[in-house]
Amino acid sequence: MKIKKAIFPVAGLGTRFLPATKAMPKEMLPVVDKPLIQYAVEEALSSGIEQLIFVTGGGKGALENHFDRSFQLEETLRQRKKLEVLREIECLVPESGTIIYTRQSEPLGLGHAIWCARDVVGDEPFAVLLADDLIQSETPVLHQMVKEFDRLRASTVAVIEVPREETSRYGILDADNPADMTFRIKGMVEKPPTEEAPSNLAVIGRYILTPRIFEILGEQGKGAGGEIQLTDAMSQLLTKQPIFGYRFEGTRFDCGDKAGFQMANLAFALEHPEIKDTLSSYIKEKLC
Ligand code: UTP
């Protein structure tokens, strides 16, 4: 079955990025000249996704506006003959009906946010993209994962290796052949302290999941941090269906974190045709 639907959970509070995220959604923070959510949406669309499901919360109106027409702005750009940027702005708006918004009334955790989209997804496998995990790659990571899903016909999660002392920030995996590009997962635990972590393999914000996860999430109690955790539900899913870890091609930046966000800006700016030369001269000057 083709992966046609993607969930974008965007209802979190973004507390690690306060005060910037007090009145602005974290997913609207720009990396160079595009907000994080736009990178995620472009990745999904170029991976064959046809329906974008946003799980939003209070104060997230800017996200909805970003993907909507802005007639006044478009008219002004037209009058000023800024036609290139006008085209860019127009292309941003997906065809009507492509984006569906559902609401998480309280930020009870990522697992809960995904469960909020259960009726929109229905009985088919689907993707989840966390916009604050920005990945620089030649082939969009979700596209790589969709290909793996087509081969495996099972839930697949994107995996990276993290320093041992950082395991308490991630969902961590247990597996028999973790060195393989794609490997079967034996167990997973959310945010384990280093001494209890089964490995240093962490799940990051790209998932392809089977709809069975919704049943489990519906009964899932609170876990680490008092939140309904997707990792706990996937751990249950493992007792019923296989789940695979996938080491993708690309570099991931944790843009929910201040340092990760700055690194992403540097990495993307150094590839950006308009500013890469100015920026690299500036960096050289600063480092000499
Ligand atoms: P994070 O774990 O980064 O949480 O969520 P957060 O609240 O956004 O940020 P911090 O940790 O307080 O700084 C990962 C993704 O899951 C979404 C977030 O919007 C983000 O895209 N999320 C998280 C929800 O949609 N609902 C929630 O209840 C929690």
PDB file of C-alpha atoms and ligand atoms in Angstrom:
ATOM      1  CA  MET A   1       0.000   0.000   0.000  1.00  0.00           C
ATOM      2  CA  LYS A   2       1.319   3.441  -0.949  1.00  0.00           C
ATOM      3  CA  ILE A   3       2.181   5.952   1.806  1.00  0.00           C
ATOM      4  CA  LYS A   4      -0.089   8.866   0.937  1.00  0.00           C
ATOM      5  CA  LYS A   5      -0.653  10.592   4.274  1.00  0.00           C
ATOM      6  CA  ALA A   6       1.787  12.342   6.584  1.00  0.00           C
ATOM      7  CA  ILE A   7       1.198  13.698  10.067  1.00  0.00           C
ATOM      8  CA  PHE A   8       3.018  16.835  11.194  1.00  0.00           C
ATOM      9  CA  PRO A   9       2.661  17.162  14.965  1.00  0.00           C
ATOM     10  CA  VAL A  10       3.086  20.888  15.622  1.00  0.00           C
ATOM     11  CA  ALA A  11       1.260  21.342  18.914  1.00  0.00           C
ATOM     12  CA  GLY A  12       4.277  21.286  21.262  1.00  0.00           C
ATOM     13  CA  LEU A  13       5.203  24.252  23.435  1.00  0.00           C
ATOM     14  CA  GLY A  14       8.831  24.552  22.325  1.00  0.00           C
ATOM     15  CA  THR A  15      10.014  25.382  25.845  1.00  0.00           C
ATOM     16  CA  ARG A  16      13.685  24.833  24.975  1.00  0.00           C
ATOM     17  CA  PHE A  17      13.490  27.778  22.617  1.00  0.00           C
ATOM     18  CA  LEU A  18      11.814  30.351  24.837  1.00  0.00           C
ATOM     19  CA  PRO A  19      11.444  33.286  24.651  1.00  0.00           C
ATOM     20  CA  ALA A  20      11.522  33.024  20.813  1.00  0.00           C
ATOM     21  CA  THR A  21       8.637  30.545  20.897  1.00  0.00           C
ATOM     22  CA  LYS A  22       6.435  32.467  23.331  1.00  0.00           C
ATOM     23  CA  ALA A  23       4.186  33.874  20.614  1.00  0.00           C
ATOM     24  CA  MET A  24       5.649  32.148  17.543  1.00  0.00           C
ATOM     25  CA  PRO A  25       5.416  28.404  16.840  1.00  0.00           C
ATOM     26  CA  LYS A  26       8.791  26.655  17.027  1.00  0.00           C
ATOM     27  CA  GLU A  27       8.092  25.145  13.604  1.00  0.00           C
ATOM     28  CA  MET A  28       8.030  28.678  12.122  1.00  0.00           C
ATOM     29  CA  LEU A  29      11.644  29.412  13.130  1.00  0.00           C
ATOM     30  CA  PRO A  30      13.511  30.094   9.879  1.00  0.00           C
ATOM     31  CA  VAL A  31      16.603  28.250   8.739  1.00  0.00           C
ATOM     32  CA  VAL A  32      18.160  30.796   6.356  1.00  0.00           C
ATOM     33  CA  ASP A  33      14.957  31.905   4.590  1.00  0.00           C
ATOM     34  CA  LYS A  34      12.389  29.146   5.124  1.00  0.00           C
ATOM     35  CA  PRO A  35      10.572  28.077   8.271  1.00  0.00           C
ATOM     36  CA  LEU A  36      11.268  24.577   9.560  1.00  0.00           C
ATOM     37  CA  ILE A  37       7.769  23.395   8.705  1.00  0.00           C
ATOM     38  CA  GLN A  38       8.246  24.329   5.055  1.00  0.00           C
ATOM     39  CA  TYR A  39      11.317  22.090   4.779  1.00  0.00           C
ATOM     40  CA  ALA A  40       9.279  19.224   6.265  1.00  0.00           C
ATOM     41  CA  VAL A  41       6.313  19.814   3.953  1.00  0.00           C
ATOM     42  CA  GLU A  42       8.586  19.983   0.891  1.00  0.00           C
ATOM     43  CA  GLU A  43      10.265  16.748   1.969  1.00  0.00           C
ATOM     44  CA  ALA A  44       6.890  15.027   2.301  1.00  0.00           C
ATOM     45  CA  LEU A  45       5.576  16.263  -1.049  1.00  0.00           C
ATOM     46  CA  SER A  46       8.746  15.199  -2.851  1.00  0.00           C
ATOM     47  CA  SER A  47       8.409  11.749  -1.243  1.00  0.00           C
ATOM     48  CA  GLY A  48       4.986  11.075  -2.763  1.00  0.00           C
ATOM     49  CA  ILE A  49       2.800  12.265   0.120  1.00  0.00           C
ATOM     50  CA  GLU A  50      -0.595  13.497  -1.055  1.00  0.00           C
ATOM     51  CA  GLN A  51      -2.280  14.555   2.166  1.00  0.00           C
ATOM     52  CA  LEU A  52      -0.667  16.678   4.876  1.00  0.00           C
ATOM     53  CA  ILE A  53      -2.230  16.356   8.318  1.00  0.00           C
ATOM     54  CA  PHE A  54      -1.231  19.057  10.797  1.00  0.00           C
ATOM     55  CA  VAL A  55      -1.891  18.444  14.479  1.00  0.00           C
ATOM     56  CA  THR A  56      -1.953  21.982  15.846  1.00  0.00           C
ATOM     57  CA  GLY A  57      -2.612  23.602  19.198  1.00  0.00           C
ATOM     58  CA  GLY A  58      -3.175  27.052  20.656  1.00  0.00           C
ATOM     59  CA  GLY A  59      -1.184  29.931  19.155  1.00  0.00           C
ATOM     60  CA  LYS A  60      -0.275  28.125  15.942  1.00  0.00           C
ATOM     61  CA  GLY A  61      -2.196  30.383  13.546  1.00  0.00           C
ATOM     62  CA  ALA A  62       1.017  31.551  11.837  1.00  0.00           C
ATOM     63  CA  LEU A  63       1.518  27.996  10.549  1.00  0.00           C
ATOM     64  CA  GLU A  64      -1.876  27.927   8.892  1.00  0.00           C
ATOM     65  CA  ASN A  65      -1.325  31.375   7.377  1.00  0.00           C
ATOM     66  CA  HIS A  66       2.058  30.341   5.995  1.00  0.00           C
ATOM     67  CA  PHE A  67       0.428  27.736   3.754  1.00  0.00           C
ATOM     68  CA  ASP A  68      -2.483  29.946   2.734  1.00  0.00           C
ATOM     69  CA  ARG A  69      -2.854  32.632   0.056  1.00  0.00           C
ATOM     70  CA  SER A  70      -1.991  36.196   1.056  1.00  0.00           C
ATOM     71  CA  PHE A  71      -3.774  38.313  -1.535  1.00  0.00           C
ATOM     72  CA  GLN A  72      -2.487  41.658  -0.308  1.00  0.00           C
ATOM     73  CA  LEU A  73       1.137  40.496  -0.289  1.00  0.00           C
ATOM     74  CA  GLU A  74       0.791  38.844  -3.694  1.00  0.00           C
ATOM     75  CA  GLU A  75      -0.754  41.983  -5.187  1.00  0.00           C
ATOM     76  CA  THR A  76       1.979  44.195  -3.728  1.00  0.00           C
ATOM     77  CA  LEU A  77       4.716  41.928  -5.086  1.00  0.00           C
ATOM     78  CA  ARG A  78       3.015  41.980  -8.500  1.00  0.00           C
ATOM     79  CA  GLN A  79       2.821  45.788  -8.512  1.00  0.00           C
ATOM     80  CA  ARG A  80       6.475  46.052  -7.499  1.00  0.00           C
ATOM     81  CA  LYS A  81       7.418  43.554 -10.223  1.00  0.00           C
ATOM     82  CA  LYS A  82       9.035  41.202  -7.709  1.00  0.00           C
ATOM     83  CA  LEU A  83       7.926  38.314  -9.832  1.00  0.00           C
ATOM     84  CA  GLU A  84      10.430  35.686  -8.756  1.00  0.00           C
ATOM     85  CA  VAL A  85       9.545  35.922  -5.085  1.00  0.00           C
ATOM     86  CA  LEU A  86       5.861  36.146  -6.036  1.00  0.00           C
ATOM     87  CA  ARG A  87       6.152  32.800  -7.821  1.00  0.00           C
ATOM     88  CA  GLU A  88       7.844  31.320  -4.759  1.00  0.00           C
ATOM     89  CA  ILE A  89       5.057  32.563  -2.479  1.00  0.00           C
ATOM     90  CA  GLU A  90       2.383  31.192  -4.813  1.00  0.00           C
ATOM     91  CA  CYS A  91       4.069  27.768  -5.038  1.00  0.00           C
ATOM     92  CA  LEU A  92       4.043  27.528  -1.254  1.00  0.00           C
ATOM     93  CA  VAL A  93       0.317  27.013  -1.111  1.00  0.00           C
ATOM     94  CA  PRO A  94      -0.626  23.376  -1.656  1.00  0.00           C
ATOM     95  CA  GLU A  95      -3.691  22.598  -3.725  1.00  0.00           C
ATOM     96  CA  SER A  96      -6.931  23.148  -1.783  1.00  0.00           C
ATOM     97  CA  GLY A  97      -7.844  20.146   0.342  1.00  0.00           C
ATOM     98  CA  THR A  98      -4.271  18.844   0.553  1.00  0.00           C
ATOM     99  CA  ILE A  99      -3.752  20.120   4.102  1.00  0.00           C
ATOM    100  CA  ILE A 100      -6.024  18.967   6.885  1.00  0.00           C
ATOM    101  CA  TYR A 101      -5.835  20.521  10.342  1.00  0.00           C
ATOM    102  CA  THR A 102      -6.782  18.708  13.497  1.00  0.00           C
ATOM    103  CA  ARG A 103      -6.297  19.963  16.997  1.00  0.00           C
ATOM    104  CA  GLN A 104      -4.569  18.625  20.104  1.00  0.00           C
ATOM    105  CA  SER A 105      -6.402  20.473  22.846  1.00  0.00           C
ATOM    106  CA  GLU A 106      -3.580  19.990  25.376  1.00  0.00           C
ATOM    107  CA  PRO A 107       0.096  19.188  24.689  1.00  0.00           C
ATOM    108  CA  LEU A 108      -0.022  15.739  26.299  1.00  0.00           C
ATOM    109  CA  GLY A 109       2.924  14.397  24.322  1.00  0.00           C
ATOM    110  CA  LEU A 110       3.963  13.270  20.836  1.00  0.00           C
ATOM    111  CA  GLY A 111       2.095   9.954  21.120  1.00  0.00           C
ATOM    112  CA  HIS A 112      -1.104  11.786  21.979  1.00  0.00           C
ATOM    113  CA  ALA A 113      -0.599  14.273  19.127  1.00  0.00           C
ATOM    114  CA  ILE A 114      -0.353  11.411  16.622  1.00  0.00           C
ATOM    115  CA  TRP A 115      -3.427   9.729  18.106  1.00  0.00           C
ATOM    116  CA  CYS A 116      -5.352  12.975  17.477  1.00  0.00           C
ATOM    117  CA  ALA A 117      -5.005  12.279  13.730  1.00  0.00           C
ATOM    118  CA  ARG A 118      -6.394   8.717  13.886  1.00  0.00           C
ATOM    119  CA  ASP A 119      -9.681   9.379  12.100  1.00  0.00           C
ATOM    120  CA  VAL A 120      -8.054  11.435   9.386  1.00  0.00           C
ATOM    121  CA  VAL A 121      -5.485   8.714   8.663  1.00  0.00           C
ATOM    122  CA  GLY A 122      -7.885   5.773   8.918  1.00  0.00           C
ATOM    123  CA  ASP A 123      -6.751   2.208   8.265  1.00  0.00           C
ATOM    124  CA  GLU A 124      -3.590   2.712   6.229  1.00  0.00           C
ATOM    125  CA  PRO A 125       0.151   3.092   6.918  1.00  0.00           C
ATOM    126  CA  PHE A 126       1.287   6.693   7.227  1.00  0.00           C
ATOM    127  CA  ALA A 127       4.343   8.889   7.759  1.00  0.00           C
ATOM    128  CA  VAL A 128       5.172  11.210  10.661  1.00  0.00           C
ATOM    129  CA  LEU A 129       7.584  14.127  10.266  1.00  0.00           C
ATOM    130  CA  LEU A 130       8.812  16.248  13.165  1.00  0.00           C
ATOM    131  CA  ALA A 131       9.727  19.569  11.611  1.00  0.00           C
ATOM    132  CA  ASP A 132      12.322  20.392  14.255  1.00  0.00           C
ATOM    133  CA  ASP A 133      14.429  17.484  12.999  1.00  0.00           C
ATOM    134  CA  LEU A 134      15.835  19.062   9.855  1.00  0.00           C
ATOM    135  CA  ILE A 135      17.812  16.763   7.581  1.00  0.00           C
ATOM    136  CA  GLN A 136      20.193  17.813   4.848  1.00  0.00           C
ATOM    137  CA  SER A 137      20.423  15.051   2.249  1.00  0.00           C
ATOM    138  CA  GLU A 138      20.586  14.467  -1.483  1.00  0.00           C
ATOM    139  CA  THR A 139      17.499  12.261  -1.491  1.00  0.00           C
ATOM    140  CA  PRO A 140      14.763  13.378   0.908  1.00  0.00           C
ATOM    141  CA  VAL A 141      14.904  11.100   3.951  1.00  0.00           C
ATOM    142  CA  LEU A 142      11.219  10.293   3.808  1.00  0.00           C
ATOM    143  CA  HIS A 143      11.657   9.210   0.196  1.00  0.00           C
ATOM    144  CA  GLN A 144      14.471   6.866   1.288  1.00  0.00           C
ATOM    145  CA  MET A 145      12.186   5.472   3.984  1.00  0.00           C
ATOM    146  CA  VAL A 146       9.203   5.005   1.688  1.00  0.00           C
ATOM    147  CA  LYS A 147      11.445   2.838  -0.513  1.00  0.00           C
ATOM    148  CA  GLU A 148      12.425   0.774   2.528  1.00  0.00           C
ATOM    149  CA  PHE A 149       8.779   0.469   3.559  1.00  0.00           C
ATOM    150  CA  ASP A 150       7.870  -0.778   0.071  1.00  0.00           C
ATOM    151  CA  ARG A 151      10.467  -3.527   0.488  1.00  0.00           C
ATOM    152  CA  LEU A 152       9.764  -4.438   4.122  1.00  0.00           C
ATOM    153  CA  ARG A 153       6.007  -3.750   4.382  1.00  0.00           C
ATOM    154  CA  ALA A 154       6.522  -2.914   8.069  1.00  0.00           C
ATOM    155  CA  SER A 155       6.855   0.125  10.333  1.00  0.00           C
ATOM    156  CA  THR A 156      10.214   1.846   9.825  1.00  0.00           C
ATOM    157  CA  VAL A 157      11.872   4.554  11.910  1.00  0.00           C
ATOM    158  CA  ALA A 158      14.867   6.784  11.121  1.00  0.00           C
ATOM    159  CA  VAL A 159      17.840   6.154  13.364  1.00  0.00           C
ATOM    160  CA  ILE A 160      21.107   7.919  14.230  1.00  0.00           C
ATOM    161  CA  GLU A 161      23.962   7.170  16.600  1.00  0.00           C
ATOM    162  CA  VAL A 162      24.256   9.633  19.473  1.00  0.00           C
ATOM    163  CA  PRO A 163      26.979  10.143  22.097  1.00  0.00           C
ATOM    164  CA  ARG A 164      26.306   7.827  25.065  1.00  0.00           C
ATOM    165  CA  GLU A 165      25.811  10.777  27.425  1.00  0.00           C
ATOM    166  CA  GLU A 166      22.896  12.026  25.274  1.00  0.00           C
ATOM    167  CA  THR A 167      20.712   8.906  25.416  1.00  0.00           C
ATOM    168  CA  SER A 168      18.432  10.561  27.978  1.00  0.00           C
ATOM    169  CA  ARG A 169      17.199  12.940  25.267  1.00  0.00           C
ATOM    170  CA  TYR A 170      15.946  10.267  22.825  1.00  0.00           C
ATOM    171  CA  GLY A 171      13.991   7.073  22.294  1.00  0.00           C
ATOM    172  CA  ILE A 172      16.785   4.458  22.344  1.00  0.00           C
ATOM    173  CA  LEU A 173      16.792   1.105  20.526  1.00  0.00           C
ATOM    174  CA  ASP A 174      17.789  -2.441  21.281  1.00  0.00           C
ATOM    175  CA  ALA A 175      18.634  -4.573  18.220  1.00  0.00           C
ATOM    176  CA  ASP A 176      20.598  -7.672  17.203  1.00  0.00           C
ATOM    177  CA  ASN A 177      22.243  -6.323  14.043  1.00  0.00           C
ATOM    178  CA  PRO A 178      22.366  -2.579  14.632  1.00  0.00           C
ATOM    179  CA  ALA A 179      25.319  -2.056  12.282  1.00  0.00           C
ATOM    180  CA  ASP A 180      23.192  -2.910   9.233  1.00  0.00           C
ATOM    181  CA  MET A 181      21.691  -0.061   7.212  1.00  0.00           C
ATOM    182  CA  THR A 182      18.246  -1.512   7.990  1.00  0.00           C
ATOM    183  CA  PHE A 183      17.785  -3.696  11.045  1.00  0.00           C
ATOM    184  CA  ARG A 184      14.978  -5.268  13.023  1.00  0.00           C
ATOM    185  CA  ILE A 185      14.303  -3.620  16.392  1.00  0.00           C
ATOM    186  CA  LYS A 186      14.049  -5.812  19.502  1.00  0.00           C
ATOM    187  CA  GLY A 187      13.039  -3.173  22.019  1.00  0.00           C
ATOM    188  CA  MET A 188      12.968   0.549  22.682  1.00  0.00           C
ATOM    189  CA  VAL A 189      12.943   2.810  25.688  1.00  0.00           C
ATOM    190  CA  GLU A 190      12.234   6.530  26.006  1.00  0.00           C
ATOM    191  CA  LYS A 191      14.942   8.802  27.421  1.00  0.00           C
ATOM    192  CA  PRO A 192      16.943   6.191  29.386  1.00  0.00           C
ATOM    193  CA  PRO A 193      19.794   7.364  31.598  1.00  0.00           C
ATOM    194  CA  THR A 194      23.162   6.440  30.028  1.00  0.00           C
ATOM    195  CA  GLU A 195      23.752   3.473  32.333  1.00  0.00           C
ATOM    196  CA  GLU A 196      20.387   1.928  31.401  1.00  0.00           C
ATOM    197  CA  ALA A 197      20.463   2.651  27.671  1.00  0.00           C
ATOM    198  CA  PRO A 198      20.471  -0.579  25.588  1.00  0.00           C
ATOM    199  CA  SER A 199      22.565   1.146  22.865  1.00  0.00           C
ATOM    200  CA  ASN A 200      23.419   4.589  21.508  1.00  0.00           C
ATOM    201  CA  LEU A 201      20.966   4.237  18.611  1.00  0.00           C
ATOM    202  CA  ALA A 202      18.353   6.957  18.776  1.00  0.00           C
ATOM    203  CA  VAL A 203      15.085   7.350  16.914  1.00  0.00           C
ATOM    204  CA  ILE A 204      14.686  10.757  15.254  1.00  0.00           C
ATOM    205  CA  GLY A 205      11.667  12.525  13.827  1.00  0.00           C
ATOM    206  CA  ARG A 206      10.852  10.486  10.720  1.00  0.00           C
ATOM    207  CA  TYR A 207       8.554   7.489  11.026  1.00  0.00           C
ATOM    208  CA  ILE A 208       6.452   5.262   8.822  1.00  0.00           C
ATOM    209  CA  LEU A 209       3.902   3.489  10.979  1.00  0.00           C
ATOM    210  CA  THR A 210       1.110   0.980  10.525  1.00  0.00           C
ATOM    211  CA  PRO A 211      -2.375   2.021  11.734  1.00  0.00           C
ATOM    212  CA  ARG A 212      -2.235  -0.583  14.523  1.00  0.00           C
ATOM    213  CA  ILE A 213      -0.342   2.066  16.514  1.00  0.00           C
ATOM    214  CA  PHE A 214      -3.567   4.083  16.969  1.00  0.00           C
ATOM    215  CA  GLU A 215      -5.249   1.303  18.984  1.00  0.00           C
ATOM    216  CA  ILE A 216      -2.211   1.149  21.268  1.00  0.00           C
ATOM    217  CA  LEU A 217      -1.944   4.931  21.594  1.00  0.00           C
ATOM    218  CA  GLY A 218      -5.620   5.078  22.581  1.00  0.00           C
ATOM    219  CA  GLU A 219      -4.805   3.074  25.682  1.00  0.00           C
ATOM    220  CA  GLN A 220      -1.336   4.396  26.344  1.00  0.00           C
ATOM    221  CA  GLY A 221      -0.751   5.918  29.772  1.00  0.00           C
ATOM    222  CA  LYS A 222       1.742   8.684  30.517  1.00  0.00           C
ATOM    223  CA  GLY A 223       5.439   7.833  30.361  1.00  0.00           C
ATOM    224  CA  ALA A 224       8.716   9.764  30.605  1.00  0.00           C
ATOM    225  CA  GLY A 225       8.193  13.440  31.465  1.00  0.00           C
ATOM    226  CA  GLY A 226       4.506  12.787  32.253  1.00  0.00           C
ATOM    227  CA  GLU A 227       3.749  12.707  28.488  1.00  0.00           C
ATOM    228  CA  ILE A 228       2.033  10.100  26.303  1.00  0.00           C
ATOM    229  CA  GLN A 229       5.092   8.830  24.477  1.00  0.00           C
ATOM    230  CA  LEU A 230       5.179   7.425  20.960  1.00  0.00           C
ATOM    231  CA  THR A 231       8.187   5.294  21.961  1.00  0.00           C
ATOM    232  CA  ASP A 232       6.125   3.468  24.605  1.00  0.00           C
ATOM    233  CA  ALA A 233       3.409   2.713  22.062  1.00  0.00           C
ATOM    234  CA  MET A 234       5.967   1.490  19.512  1.00  0.00           C
ATOM    235  CA  SER A 235       7.409  -0.732  22.207  1.00  0.00           C
ATOM    236  CA  GLN A 236       3.948  -2.334  22.515  1.00  0.00           C
ATOM    237  CA  LEU A 237       3.587  -2.537  18.745  1.00  0.00           C
ATOM    238  CA  LEU A 238       6.819  -4.553  18.662  1.00  0.00           C
ATOM    239  CA  THR A 239       5.096  -7.383  20.515  1.00  0.00           C
ATOM    240  CA  LYS A 240       2.559  -7.641  17.650  1.00  0.00           C
ATOM    241  CA  GLN A 241       4.416  -6.560  14.482  1.00  0.00           C
ATOM    242  CA  PRO A 242       8.032  -6.050  13.389  1.00  0.00           C
ATOM    243  CA  ILE A 243       9.515  -2.543  13.363  1.00  0.00           C
ATOM    244  CA  PHE A 244      12.724  -1.696  11.502  1.00  0.00           C
ATOM    245  CA  GLY A 245      15.389   0.902  12.211  1.00  0.00           C
ATOM    246  CA  TYR A 246      16.829   2.659   9.150  1.00  0.00           C
ATOM    247  CA  ARG A 247      20.174   4.481   9.031  1.00  0.00           C
ATOM    248  CA  PHE A 248      19.425   7.128   6.435  1.00  0.00           C
ATOM    249  CA  GLU A 249      21.769   9.018   4.148  1.00  0.00           C
ATOM    250  CA  GLY A 250      21.971  12.639   5.333  1.00  0.00           C
ATOM    251  CA  THR A 251      22.860  14.943   8.226  1.00  0.00           C
ATOM    252  CA  ARG A 252      20.263  15.627  10.876  1.00  0.00           C
ATOM    253  CA  PHE A 253      20.040  18.840  12.901  1.00  0.00           C
ATOM    254  CA  ASP A 254      18.038  19.084  16.113  1.00  0.00           C
ATOM    255  CA  CYS A 255      16.443  22.473  15.518  1.00  0.00           C
ATOM    256  CA  GLY A 256      14.423  22.271  18.740  1.00  0.00           C
ATOM    257  CA  ASP A 257      17.734  22.888  20.470  1.00  0.00           C
ATOM    258  CA  LYS A 258      19.528  26.249  20.311  1.00  0.00           C
ATOM    259  CA  ALA A 259      22.937  24.862  19.293  1.00  0.00           C
ATOM    260  CA  GLY A 260      21.443  22.436  16.748  1.00  0.00           C
ATOM    261  CA  PHE A 261      19.398  25.248  15.235  1.00  0.00           C
ATOM    262  CA  GLN A 262      22.466  27.471  14.763  1.00  0.00           C
ATOM    263  CA  MET A 263      24.378  24.569  13.186  1.00  0.00           C
ATOM    264  CA  ALA A 264      21.507  23.993  10.757  1.00  0.00           C
ATOM    265  CA  ASN A 265      21.558  27.668   9.793  1.00  0.00           C
ATOM    266  CA  LEU A 266      25.288  27.505   9.125  1.00  0.00           C
ATOM    267  CA  ALA A 267      25.077  24.280   7.128  1.00  0.00           C
ATOM    268  CA  PHE A 268      22.180  25.479   4.966  1.00  0.00           C
ATOM    269  CA  ALA A 269      23.607  28.996   4.565  1.00  0.00           C
ATOM    270  CA  LEU A 270      26.902  27.563   3.307  1.00  0.00           C
ATOM    271  CA  GLU A 271      24.949  25.835   0.516  1.00  0.00           C
ATOM    272  CA  HIS A 272      22.765  28.824  -0.300  1.00  0.00           C
ATOM    273  CA  PRO A 273      23.817  30.442  -3.613  1.00  0.00           C
ATOM    274  CA  GLU A 274      22.951  34.005  -2.509  1.00  0.00           C
ATOM    275  CA  ILE A 275      24.861  34.095   0.762  1.00  0.00           C
ATOM    276  CA  LYS A 276      27.377  31.249   0.887  1.00  0.00           C
ATOM    277  CA  ASP A 277      30.374  33.352  -0.238  1.00  0.00           C
ATOM    278  CA  THR A 278      29.699  36.229   2.158  1.00  0.00           C
ATOM    279  CA  LEU A 279      29.150  33.845   5.020  1.00  0.00           C
ATOM    280  CA  SER A 280      32.211  31.703   4.412  1.00  0.00           C
ATOM    281  CA  SER A 281      34.436  34.828   4.217  1.00  0.00           C
ATOM    282  CA  TYR A 282      32.934  36.005   7.500  1.00  0.00           C
ATOM    283  CA  ILE A 283      33.566  32.644   9.177  1.00  0.00           C
ATOM    284  CA  LYS A 284      37.161  32.516   7.931  1.00  0.00           C
ATOM    285  CA  GLU A 285      37.747  36.049   9.208  1.00  0.00           C
ATOM    286  CA  LYS A 286      36.320  35.158  12.629  1.00  0.00           C
ATOM    287  CA  LEU A 287      38.306  31.958  12.965  1.00  0.00           C
ATOM    288  CA  CYS A 288      41.669  33.412  11.930  1.00  0.00           C
TER     289      CYS A 288
HETATM  290  P1  UTP B   1       9.360  18.084  21.382  1.00  0.00           P
HETATM  291  O1  UTP B   1       9.709  16.869  22.113  1.00  0.00           O
HETATM  292  O2  UTP B   1      10.465  18.826  20.725  1.00  0.00           O
HETATM  293  O3  UTP B   1       8.536  19.030  22.375  1.00  0.00           O
HETATM  294  O4  UTP B   1       8.262  17.704  20.316  1.00  0.00           O
HETATM  295  P2  UTP B   1       8.165  20.545  22.250  1.00  0.00           P
HETATM  296  O5  UTP B   1       7.090  20.835  23.233  1.00  0.00           O
HETATM  297  O6  UTP B   1       7.851  20.925  20.829  1.00  0.00           O
HETATM  298  O7  UTP B   1       9.495  21.323  22.623  1.00  0.00           O
HETATM  299  P3  UTP B   1      10.291  21.464  24.019  1.00  0.00           P
HETATM  300  O8  UTP B   1      10.893  20.127  24.308  1.00  0.00           O
HETATM  301  O9  UTP B   1       9.319  21.947  25.056  1.00  0.00           O
HETATM  302  O10 UTP B   1      11.315  22.517  23.712  1.00  0.00           O
HETATM  303  C1  UTP B   1       8.574  17.073  19.080  1.00  0.00           C
HETATM  304  C2  UTP B   1       7.466  17.403  18.091  1.00  0.00           C
HETATM  305  O11 UTP B   1       6.215  16.928  18.591  1.00  0.00           O
HETATM  306  C3  UTP B   1       5.264  17.970  18.665  1.00  0.00           C
HETATM  307  C4  UTP B   1       6.078  19.255  18.689  1.00  0.00           C
HETATM  308  O12 UTP B   1       5.338  20.343  18.164  1.00  0.00           O
HETATM  309  C5  UTP B   1       7.295  18.901  17.856  1.00  0.00           C
HETATM  310  O13 UTP B   1       7.063  19.092  16.473  1.00  0.00           O
HETATM  311  N1  UTP B   1       4.430  17.793  19.882  1.00  0.00           N
HETATM  312  C6  UTP B   1       5.013  17.540  21.075  1.00  0.00           C
HETATM  313  C7  UTP B   1       3.058  17.894  19.768  1.00  0.00           C
HETATM  314  O14 UTP B   1       2.513  18.131  18.662  1.00  0.00           O
HETATM  315  N2  UTP B   1       2.301  17.732  20.903  1.00  0.00           N
HETATM  316  C8  UTP B   1       2.839  17.476  22.106  1.00  0.00           C
HETATM  317  O15 UTP B   1       2.092  17.321  23.082  1.00  0.00           O
HETATM  318  C9  UTP B   1       4.231  17.378  22.198  1.00  0.00           C
END
